[in-house]
Amino acid sequence: MNSYKLLALITHNFRLAWAYKLNFVTRYLGMIVSVLLFFFLDQLLRQSGTGKVEGGTYFTFLLIGGAFSRYLELSSHAFSANLREEMLRGTIEPLLVTATPTTLALLGPSSWMLIEGTLLVIIQLVVGAVVGADFSQANWLTALLILGVSLTSLLSYGIFSAAFVIVFKRGDPINWFVNSVAYVFSGVFFPITLLPPWLRIISYALPFTYALRALRGALMRGEGVRQLWPDLLVLAGFTAVLLPVSFWFMRYAIHYLKETGELTHY
Amino acid sequence: MNPETPVIEVSHLYKTYGTGKQQVDAVRDVSFRVYPGELFGLFGPNGAGKSTIVRILTTLLLPTRGKAWVNGYDVVQDPLAVRASIGLVTADERSFYGRLSVTQNLQFYAAMQNVPRRLIRERIEYVLQLFGLTEKANTPVQMLSSGQKQRLNMARALLHDPQVLFLDEPTRSMDVQTADFVRGLIRDELADKQKKTIVFISHELHEMENFCHRVTILANGRIRTSGTPAELAARLPRRALYRVVITGDIPRIVSAWHTLAGVESVAEVSAGTAASAFDIALADDSSAAWLEVLKVVQAHNGRLETWRRADDESLRRIVAHFSRSDVP
Ligand SMILES: Nc1ncnc2c1ncn2[C@@H]1O[C@H](COP(=O)(O)OP(=O)(O)OP(=O)(O)O)[C@@H](O)[C@H]1O
Ligand SMILES: [Mg+2]
């Protein structure tokens, strides 16, 4: 029954996204523009004589970082933004009164965004490859495995931010954290080895760092599980801690919601 | 009374919002039962606690104390089972995806309500036809009028053919004809024919008299009285209402009337240059009180042109009476 509902949620939210055509198109256009930006940044670096980063071109490095940062955005923003919109629109109450488990009703509407995010990542990599990114050694199967494992830990950030929106009814600190901290410290745009060691501590506290490093290992240097298992293990560890905690916070948020009745207040 | 098992049972229910200075005791020790096929009205002034009770019964809100069952399921312990068998309509007509069509909106809610995929089309056609929205099937919801959205709201609540309906002011943004049409549907089709159990909240009292089978009147979170509209009318203290037409020094007569102990209220019906009409309510139906009223007219050189009894045992009066805080 719940998989039937999940499918309905995905279809429905695809229709909603499609109904806002301009937004829909700009998301894909924006992605292509950022590929171009990466391309020219790479050109700039080549002119100044430094081309290689972590055993590949800077373009490939940026492309992977940029694509993955879409997941960062999703995990920090998608769930809470979606939920907030449902609350503002007044559609959350009719959904909560259906025979759907409350957690599914609150988080389910974000399912399409997650799928679209994956789609955008794949398209971005393909467009990059066409423009000249070097994936000659890429180990795609491992890359997929890494994406899967990192998605679960990112999911917990999303759940956390959704719970935060339910309880506090406004933008959440997760969002701020990801936008200002994670981008800089997890190595989206430059290798974290450039950071002084004492700042690198922050990097190692972020699951994104490991996900990104493993992803680049697989896509740029063709590394497999045999080389990347430490990163995968750390990612799994993050998930093992963060996912239960986020679900616990979500349960608390639902209880708070039903205690106060503050469903559509803003 | 009714020998059947109740479909809805509410037992010593309390709901307190907030704490400290912000604390609101919205529902206090409310108990009632609703039986199969009943059209049960919840009335009371703004803030009486009607919506709070309905939100607890529809599992959107947790009670502070007390218990409630819908269809035999505990609303706190078994919310999913409760939700599978109920439909809720509120006055919030925003609650749709405006850019999607009527059908697309209903398709989504049908799936979320466990309507099997093969039945979805049939159910949507049925509810649209029931509420006269068939022509709007492919219209984006944002292009519907308020009244049409409100009908769509009703249609949505019936998609999964629930046995129990909670209607919280469902006719609020409808014009008079549409409201009549929808009330007719609720009573004749949903209650009488399909035998659904319905809890109905409304402010349209004068039109509710011949509508609900049984009503409960709430004020300040407490039940003040309940029964059939006729039973409640019989329970009112006797009073007398006179429609009089008088001439003379009208302002002074009226102010003198106000000073009389037996006069409950004076309302001007129409003012003319020569004669004016008033409704005078007397606290009890005694000839002595009526005589006092007449004496005042004479004392101010006035004349009683016509008079007649205009007693009014409407639900409006019943609600007004039982909502007063000084009525035990
Ligand atoms: N979420 C909430 N948080 C705090 N107080 C609330 C909340 N919802 C309702 N109240 C308060 O509880 C009391 C009862 O409200 P409720 O909405 O149940 O009344 P009602 O009978 O439905 O009134 P109306 O006819 O205006 O719809 C009111 O004093 C209201 O201010
Ligand atoms: Mg209300």
XYZ file of C-alpha atoms and ligand atoms in Angstrom:
626
model
C 0.000 0.000 0.000
C 2.748 2.448 0.896
C 4.655 1.841 -2.317
C 1.443 2.587 -4.223
C 1.245 5.823 -2.266
C 4.893 6.651 -2.821
C 4.323 6.290 -6.545
C 1.272 8.562 -6.305
C 3.319 11.109 -4.362
C 6.081 11.048 -6.970
C 3.641 11.393 -9.879
C 1.763 14.149 -8.140
C 4.855 16.148 -7.271
C 6.243 15.706 -10.753
C 2.985 17.190 -12.073
C 3.301 20.056 -9.626
C 6.888 20.761 -10.657
C 5.863 20.537 -14.296
C 2.989 22.957 -13.685
C 5.573 25.604 -12.874
C 7.243 25.285 -16.257
C 9.553 28.256 -15.983
C 11.034 26.923 -12.747
C 11.281 23.517 -14.278
C 13.199 24.722 -17.306
C 15.480 27.073 -15.378
C 16.610 24.240 -13.144
C 17.965 22.379 -16.149
C 19.300 25.500 -17.820
C 21.032 26.540 -14.602
C 22.712 23.185 -14.503
C 24.086 23.614 -18.025
C 25.262 27.141 -17.246
C 27.193 25.888 -14.236
C 28.882 23.273 -16.414
C 30.001 26.123 -18.665
C 31.255 28.068 -15.665
C 33.342 25.092 -14.567
C 34.649 24.720 -18.087
C 35.935 28.285 -18.245
C 37.358 28.205 -14.736
C 39.348 25.213 -15.890
C 40.546 27.176 -18.942
C 41.702 29.973 -16.662
C 43.694 27.548 -14.548
C 45.289 25.980 -17.588
C 46.455 29.398 -18.780
C 48.236 29.945 -15.499
C 49.888 26.588 -15.933
C 48.160 24.469 -13.291
C 45.789 21.947 -14.802
C 45.803 18.855 -12.634
C 43.825 18.444 -9.420
C 43.691 15.124 -7.540
C 44.911 13.223 -10.544
C 42.447 14.662 -13.063
C 41.536 17.922 -14.772
C 40.148 20.748 -12.653
C 37.083 20.683 -14.910
C 36.301 17.083 -13.986
C 37.009 17.868 -10.353
C 34.613 20.832 -10.376
C 31.992 18.980 -12.365
C 31.788 16.224 -9.780
C 31.858 18.729 -6.914
C 29.169 20.856 -8.520
C 26.941 17.906 -9.310
C 27.259 16.501 -5.843
C 26.519 19.869 -4.252
C 23.045 19.510 -5.720
C 22.559 16.716 -3.233
C 23.753 19.011 -0.490
C 21.142 21.504 -1.516
C 18.445 18.865 -1.695
C 19.220 17.413 1.666
C 19.355 20.764 3.374
C 16.610 22.509 1.532
C 14.246 20.286 -0.420
C 12.382 18.607 2.424
C 11.878 21.721 4.471
C 11.053 23.975 1.508
C 8.510 21.491 0.228
C 6.907 21.069 3.609
C 6.797 24.796 4.180
C 5.073 25.288 0.875
C 2.505 22.610 1.695
C 1.833 24.321 5.002
C 1.457 27.736 3.398
C -0.781 26.357 0.686
C -3.025 24.709 3.261
C -2.647 21.315 1.624
C -0.948 19.641 4.541
C -4.101 19.191 6.591
C -6.117 17.379 3.897
C -3.106 15.129 3.433
C -2.698 14.425 7.149
C -6.337 13.433 7.442
C -5.993 10.720 4.796
C -5.210 7.132 5.755
C -1.503 7.770 5.193
C 1.126 7.402 7.922
C 1.983 10.891 9.136
C 5.709 10.607 8.393
C 4.981 9.593 4.812
C 2.502 12.441 4.444
C 5.067 14.962 5.660
C 8.174 13.684 3.859
C 6.637 11.955 0.837
C 6.000 15.164 -1.111
C 9.795 15.584 -1.343
C 10.302 12.246 -3.073
C 10.117 13.693 -6.562
C 12.755 16.297 -5.733
C 15.152 13.565 -4.699
C 14.598 11.707 -7.935
C 14.986 14.879 -9.940
C 18.153 15.675 -8.033
C 19.660 12.340 -9.069
C 18.534 12.948 -12.606
C 20.182 16.359 -12.638
C 23.426 14.933 -11.293
C 23.517 12.305 -14.007
C 22.655 14.790 -16.742
C 25.277 17.201 -15.477
C 27.946 14.501 -15.629
C 26.854 13.500 -19.123
C 26.832 17.100 -20.372
C 30.263 17.547 -18.781
C 31.563 14.458 -20.527
C 30.338 15.823 -23.835
C 32.097 19.156 -23.234
C 35.332 17.399 -22.373
C 35.424 16.090 -18.813
C 37.677 13.129 -18.470
C 35.824 9.995 -17.338
C 38.060 7.595 -19.236
C 38.959 5.717 -16.061
C 35.603 6.085 -14.280
C 34.297 3.202 -12.202
C 30.566 3.859 -12.596
C 29.332 0.981 -10.492
C 31.315 2.116 -7.481
C 30.177 5.687 -8.067
C 26.556 4.521 -7.934
C 27.218 2.643 -4.724
C 28.763 5.763 -3.182
C 25.805 7.884 -4.256
C 23.444 5.388 -2.661
C 25.307 5.314 0.643
C 25.749 9.079 0.807
C 22.112 9.680 -0.064
C 20.979 7.924 3.093
C 23.155 10.116 5.262
C 22.049 13.215 3.371
C 18.462 12.105 3.810
C 18.846 12.368 7.534
C 19.846 16.016 7.162
C 16.701 16.563 5.117
C 14.511 14.896 7.711
C 16.162 16.945 10.401
C 15.474 20.198 8.577
C 11.852 19.188 7.896
C 11.340 18.489 11.589
C 12.870 21.845 12.372
C 10.433 23.627 10.084
C 7.495 21.839 11.714
C 8.512 22.898 15.188
C 9.909 26.380 14.553
C 7.978 27.312 11.413
C 10.851 29.015 9.675
C 14.101 28.471 7.805
C 16.335 26.081 9.620
C 19.967 26.137 10.729
C 20.724 23.031 8.653
C 20.166 25.122 5.591
C 22.526 27.806 6.806
C 25.056 25.225 7.877
C 25.166 23.537 4.517
C 25.207 26.733 2.509
C 27.948 28.426 4.450
C 29.975 25.625 5.979
C 29.602 22.479 3.933
C 30.344 24.136 0.595
C 33.655 25.469 1.811
C 34.810 22.613 3.989
C 33.713 19.491 2.159
C 35.780 20.222 -0.929
C 33.166 21.133 -3.496
C 35.363 23.678 -5.290
C 38.877 22.955 -4.091
C 40.665 20.015 -2.487
C 40.466 20.151 1.298
C 44.215 19.617 1.401
C 44.451 23.347 0.709
C 42.923 24.032 4.128
C 45.257 24.419 7.124
C 45.142 21.232 9.227
C 43.234 22.818 12.126
C 40.437 23.841 9.767
C 40.448 20.475 8.113
C 39.014 19.082 11.336
C 35.697 20.613 10.282
C 35.952 18.850 6.946
C 36.391 15.481 8.604
C 33.296 16.080 10.697
C 31.146 16.344 7.574
C 29.833 13.263 5.773
C 29.901 15.219 2.512
C 33.700 15.283 2.582
C 33.920 11.508 2.481
C 31.176 11.178 -0.116
C 32.839 13.666 -2.402
C 36.302 12.246 -1.972
C 35.105 8.725 -2.716
C 33.065 9.879 -5.660
C 36.072 11.589 -7.194
C 38.193 8.569 -6.514
C 35.765 6.395 -8.437
C 35.059 8.769 -11.304
C 38.479 10.370 -11.817
C 40.887 7.636 -10.872
C 38.736 4.556 -11.372
C 39.119 3.393 -7.793
C 36.906 0.594 -6.534
C 35.575 -0.561 -3.190
C 39.004 -2.030 -2.388
C 40.511 1.484 -2.227
C 37.457 3.390 -1.069
C 36.086 1.195 1.709
C 37.319 3.483 4.521
C 35.277 6.390 3.136
C 32.270 4.135 2.596
C 32.568 2.862 6.140
C 32.645 6.366 7.589
C 29.613 7.307 5.488
C 27.754 4.258 6.745
C 28.744 5.262 10.274
C 27.323 8.752 9.791
C 24.091 7.238 8.498
C 23.876 4.814 11.395
C 23.972 7.715 13.823
C 22.190 10.489 11.948
C 19.255 8.559 10.498
C 17.836 7.283 13.812
C 18.416 10.669 15.432
C 16.648 12.482 12.614
C 13.708 10.081 12.740
C 13.505 10.557 16.461
C 13.412 14.317 15.990
C 10.760 13.882 13.304
C 8.606 11.862 15.681
C 9.010 14.569 18.272
C 8.019 17.187 15.671
C 4.871 15.247 14.762
C 3.949 14.945 18.402
C 4.520 18.679 18.821
C 2.333 19.329 15.779
C -0.530 17.288 17.187
C -0.119 18.764 20.622
C -0.226 22.400 19.532
C -2.375 22.108 16.432
C -0.104 24.596 14.676
C -0.524 23.181 11.230
C -0.979 26.146 8.997
C 0.015 29.023 11.239
C 2.662 31.277 9.850
C -32.710 6.026 23.832
C -30.856 4.544 20.900
C -29.973 0.872 21.416
C -27.285 0.774 18.707
C -23.574 1.046 19.379
C -22.384 4.600 18.818
C -20.218 5.403 15.791
C -18.602 8.242 17.680
C -18.050 8.232 21.383
C -16.448 11.103 23.239
C -15.735 10.640 26.912
C -14.646 13.410 29.270
C -12.559 15.126 26.643
C -10.306 18.070 27.526
C -8.029 20.157 25.349
C -5.769 22.878 26.640
C -3.647 24.878 24.229
C -0.438 26.534 25.391
C 0.791 27.070 28.910
C 0.975 29.848 31.486
C -0.450 33.163 30.347
C -1.109 31.774 26.880
C -3.180 28.895 28.195
C -6.574 28.359 26.565
C -8.957 25.720 27.867
C -10.634 25.090 24.548
C -12.555 21.919 25.487
C -13.604 21.036 29.027
C -15.107 17.735 30.036
C -17.061 17.118 26.869
C -18.869 13.798 26.412
C -21.333 12.764 23.742
C -22.295 9.921 21.437
C -23.329 9.886 17.827
C -25.267 6.927 16.453
C -25.246 5.340 12.985
C -26.934 7.439 10.353
C -27.304 10.443 12.607
C -26.847 14.002 11.417
C -25.393 15.558 14.516
C -25.027 19.340 14.801
C -22.399 21.114 16.869
C -23.344 24.724 17.494
C -21.973 27.546 19.550
C -20.382 30.958 19.347
C -16.902 31.599 17.911
C -14.214 30.025 20.025
C -16.619 27.590 21.689
C -14.331 24.668 20.895
C -16.244 23.059 18.025
C -13.341 22.829 15.594
C -11.038 21.644 18.358
C -13.320 18.678 19.053
C -13.512 17.823 15.369
C -9.734 18.062 15.010
C -9.296 15.635 17.872
C -11.827 13.231 16.358
C -10.066 13.398 12.987
C -6.681 12.654 14.674
C -5.147 15.991 13.709
C -4.897 16.986 17.348
C -4.125 15.117 20.560
C -6.516 15.561 23.478
C -5.075 16.786 26.764
C -7.261 14.370 28.686
C -10.159 12.029 28.008
C -10.912 9.496 25.311
C -12.650 9.339 21.990
C -13.517 6.564 19.566
C -14.583 6.746 15.951
C -15.915 3.567 14.349
C -14.680 1.712 17.406
C -11.090 2.897 16.967
C -9.349 4.984 19.616
C -8.365 8.304 18.028
C -5.040 8.394 19.893
C -4.077 4.715 19.757
C -5.286 3.896 16.270
C -5.257 7.061 14.181
C -4.642 5.357 10.836
C -7.705 3.141 11.203
C -9.771 6.165 12.210
C -8.600 8.152 9.200
C -9.392 5.325 6.803
C -13.062 5.568 7.668
C -13.640 9.301 7.898
C -13.842 12.344 5.676
C -13.173 15.899 6.844
C -14.362 19.089 5.217
C -13.240 22.419 6.609
C -14.048 25.921 5.488
C -10.480 26.372 4.233
C -10.986 26.452 0.485
C -7.364 27.227 -0.254
C -6.429 23.671 0.445
C -5.806 22.497 -3.117
C -2.985 22.484 -5.624
C -4.149 25.496 -7.615
C -2.194 24.855 -10.773
C -3.378 21.274 -11.107
C -6.747 20.369 -12.529
C -9.724 19.288 -10.455
C -9.199 15.704 -11.597
C -5.460 15.735 -10.894
C -6.119 17.005 -7.384
C -8.699 14.303 -6.755
C -6.491 11.573 -8.246
C -3.819 12.413 -5.742
C -6.097 12.415 -2.708
C -7.829 9.221 -3.864
C -4.499 7.405 -3.920
C -3.590 8.784 -0.515
C -6.959 7.577 0.768
C -6.299 3.978 -0.319
C -8.834 4.031 -3.148
C -7.777 1.093 -5.358
C -6.312 2.265 -8.655
C -9.041 0.667 -10.782
C -11.775 2.494 -8.847
C -10.235 5.953 -8.866
C -11.772 7.090 -12.142
C -15.222 5.894 -11.239
C -15.115 7.523 -7.800
C -13.933 10.848 -9.207
C -16.703 10.842 -11.806
C -19.230 10.060 -9.108
C -18.224 12.789 -6.637
C -17.886 15.411 -9.373
C -21.329 14.605 -10.669
C -22.758 14.633 -7.141
C -21.539 18.175 -6.568
C -22.223 19.483 -10.048
C -18.572 19.857 -10.974
C -18.372 17.468 -13.923
C -17.800 20.321 -16.351
C -14.885 21.553 -14.264
C -13.016 18.241 -14.312
C -10.113 19.609 -16.352
C -10.094 23.144 -14.978
C -7.154 24.210 -12.812
C -8.445 24.587 -9.260
C -7.174 28.162 -9.050
C -9.767 29.105 -11.683
C -12.708 27.927 -9.585
C -14.837 30.295 -7.525
C -14.836 30.032 -3.729
C -18.149 28.211 -3.732
C -16.942 25.753 -6.361
C -13.781 25.083 -4.376
C -15.905 24.483 -1.330
C -17.950 21.917 -3.273
C -14.724 20.334 -4.456
C -13.737 20.172 -0.808
C -16.876 18.119 -0.122
C -16.181 15.967 -3.162
C -12.656 15.224 -1.937
C -13.921 14.049 1.437
C -16.213 11.507 -0.235
C -13.656 9.928 -2.597
C -13.117 6.861 -0.421
C -16.798 6.606 0.521
C -16.204 7.062 4.270
C -18.862 5.991 6.749
C -18.315 9.054 8.925
C -18.136 12.676 7.816
C -16.972 15.696 9.755
C -18.173 18.917 8.194
C -16.737 22.062 9.772
C -18.728 24.948 8.305
C -18.802 23.394 4.847
C -21.193 25.978 3.427
C -19.323 29.069 4.558
C -18.440 30.622 1.210
C -21.475 29.387 -0.685
C -24.309 31.573 -1.910
C -27.773 30.885 -0.535
C -28.888 28.576 -3.336
C -25.671 26.575 -3.392
C -25.715 26.231 0.389
C -29.300 24.951 0.201
C -28.342 22.531 -2.546
C -25.387 21.192 -0.567
C -27.395 20.904 2.642
C -30.034 19.002 0.696
C -27.346 16.623 -0.553
C -25.958 16.141 2.920
C -29.317 15.354 4.467
C -31.105 13.448 1.707
C -28.299 11.693 -0.113
C -25.520 11.246 2.432
C -27.454 10.939 5.705
C -30.861 9.537 4.816
C -30.009 7.432 1.770
C -26.388 6.393 2.259
C -26.790 6.235 6.059
C -23.539 8.021 6.748
C -22.936 9.378 10.218
C -22.333 13.096 10.008
C -21.037 15.690 12.441
C -21.995 19.117 11.206
C -20.659 22.446 12.443
C -22.285 25.624 11.283
C -23.308 29.143 12.121
C -26.328 29.185 9.821
C -28.684 28.514 12.680
C -31.963 29.613 11.217
C -31.523 27.131 8.417
C -30.382 24.311 10.664
C -33.655 23.805 12.495
C -35.053 21.312 10.069
C -31.659 19.962 9.170
C -29.881 18.195 12.028
C -31.428 15.217 13.770
C -29.819 16.171 17.027
C -27.807 19.152 18.164
C -25.348 19.894 20.915
C -24.697 23.444 21.951
C -21.238 24.367 23.159
C -20.022 27.524 24.804
C -16.649 28.143 26.370
C -15.526 24.592 25.762
C -18.434 23.009 27.612
C -21.610 21.332 26.454
C -24.533 23.509 27.476
C -27.347 21.338 26.247
C -28.213 18.773 23.630
C -31.231 17.086 22.103
C -33.454 17.326 19.050
C -34.264 20.879 17.995
C -37.822 20.346 19.293
C -36.619 19.096 22.668
C -34.397 22.114 23.086
C -37.194 24.490 22.207
C -39.382 22.869 24.862
C -36.623 23.318 27.407
C -36.501 27.086 26.981
C -38.080 29.119 29.761
C -41.429 30.454 28.634
C -41.295 33.980 27.449
C -43.545 36.147 25.374
C -42.760 38.093 22.255
C -45.128 40.825 21.044
C -45.092 42.753 17.793
C -46.676 46.149 18.487
C -47.372 49.218 16.379
C -47.623 52.456 18.337
C -47.981 56.199 17.877
C -47.017 59.009 20.260
C -43.746 60.171 21.764
C -41.788 57.199 20.536
C -38.303 57.878 21.996
C -39.668 58.452 25.491
C -41.923 55.414 25.335
C -39.009 53.234 24.268
C -36.706 54.482 27.002
C -39.467 53.967 29.576
C -39.940 50.398 28.316
C -36.277 49.728 28.877
C -36.627 50.595 32.550
C -39.346 47.970 33.109
C -38.141 44.888 34.966
C -40.272 42.481 32.918
C -38.949 43.655 29.547
C -36.079 41.600 28.192
C -35.513 43.448 24.945
C -37.010 46.005 22.618
C -36.197 45.975 18.922
C -37.414 48.460 16.344
C -38.944 46.703 13.360
C -39.886 49.782 11.316
C -40.078 53.491 12.003
C -42.683 55.702 10.355
C -43.653 59.330 10.675
C -46.953 58.419 12.263
C -46.516 54.934 13.707
C -43.572 52.685 14.535
C -43.389 48.919 14.955
C -41.419 47.158 17.706
C -40.720 43.640 18.880
C -40.891 43.453 22.651
C -39.704 40.368 24.491
C -41.038 39.778 27.979
C -39.082 37.650 30.412
C -42.138 35.636 31.398
C -45.502 35.158 29.868
C -47.716 36.987 32.396
C -50.505 39.447 31.839
C -49.042 41.747 34.517
C -45.904 42.385 32.492
C -47.876 43.007 29.319
C -50.088 45.477 31.229
C -47.021 47.451 32.335
C -45.982 47.788 28.702
C -49.374 49.174 27.745
C -49.421 51.601 30.670
C -46.181 53.170 29.485
C -47.718 53.902 26.081
C -50.715 55.609 27.631
C -48.557 57.566 30.066
C -46.774 59.207 27.127
C -49.888 60.131 25.170
C -49.338 57.270 22.817
C -51.736 54.825 21.292
C -51.432 51.116 20.652
C -52.474 50.724 17.010
C -52.068 46.961 16.618
C -50.440 44.116 18.475
C -49.899 40.383 18.027
C -47.962 37.534 19.595
C -44.788 36.752 17.669
C -43.285 33.931 19.680
C -40.115 32.592 18.307
C -38.677 29.309 19.457
C -36.030 29.212 16.759
C -32.749 27.475 17.124
C -31.177 30.906 16.984
C -32.899 31.796 20.247
C -32.092 28.415 21.701
C -28.402 28.831 20.970
C -28.352 32.388 22.242
C -30.050 31.277 25.440
C -27.850 28.287 26.189
C -24.642 30.077 25.247
C -25.139 32.688 27.951
C -22.765 32.251 30.818
C -25.458 32.828 33.449
C -27.579 29.884 32.286
C -26.702 26.812 34.348
N -3.799 25.997 17.555
C -4.288 26.723 18.567
N -3.447 27.231 19.481
C -3.926 27.948 20.524
N -5.222 28.218 20.738
C -6.120 27.737 19.860
C -5.704 26.978 18.723
N -6.807 26.641 18.017
C -7.858 27.164 18.685
N -7.451 27.824 19.784
C -8.328 28.485 20.793
O -9.213 27.524 21.317
C -10.514 28.033 21.465
C -11.501 27.175 20.691
O -11.222 27.298 19.322
P -12.030 26.510 18.200
O -11.366 26.791 16.905
O -12.177 25.104 18.611
O -13.454 27.230 18.264
P -14.717 27.112 17.299
O -15.867 26.756 18.156
O -14.436 26.229 16.153
O -14.874 28.620 16.816
P -15.285 29.219 15.388
O -16.772 29.244 15.363
O -14.727 30.600 15.444
O -14.679 28.389 14.320
C -10.452 29.467 21.010
O -10.338 30.276 22.152
C -9.205 29.548 20.174
O -8.620 30.801 20.291
Mg -14.196 26.534 14.051
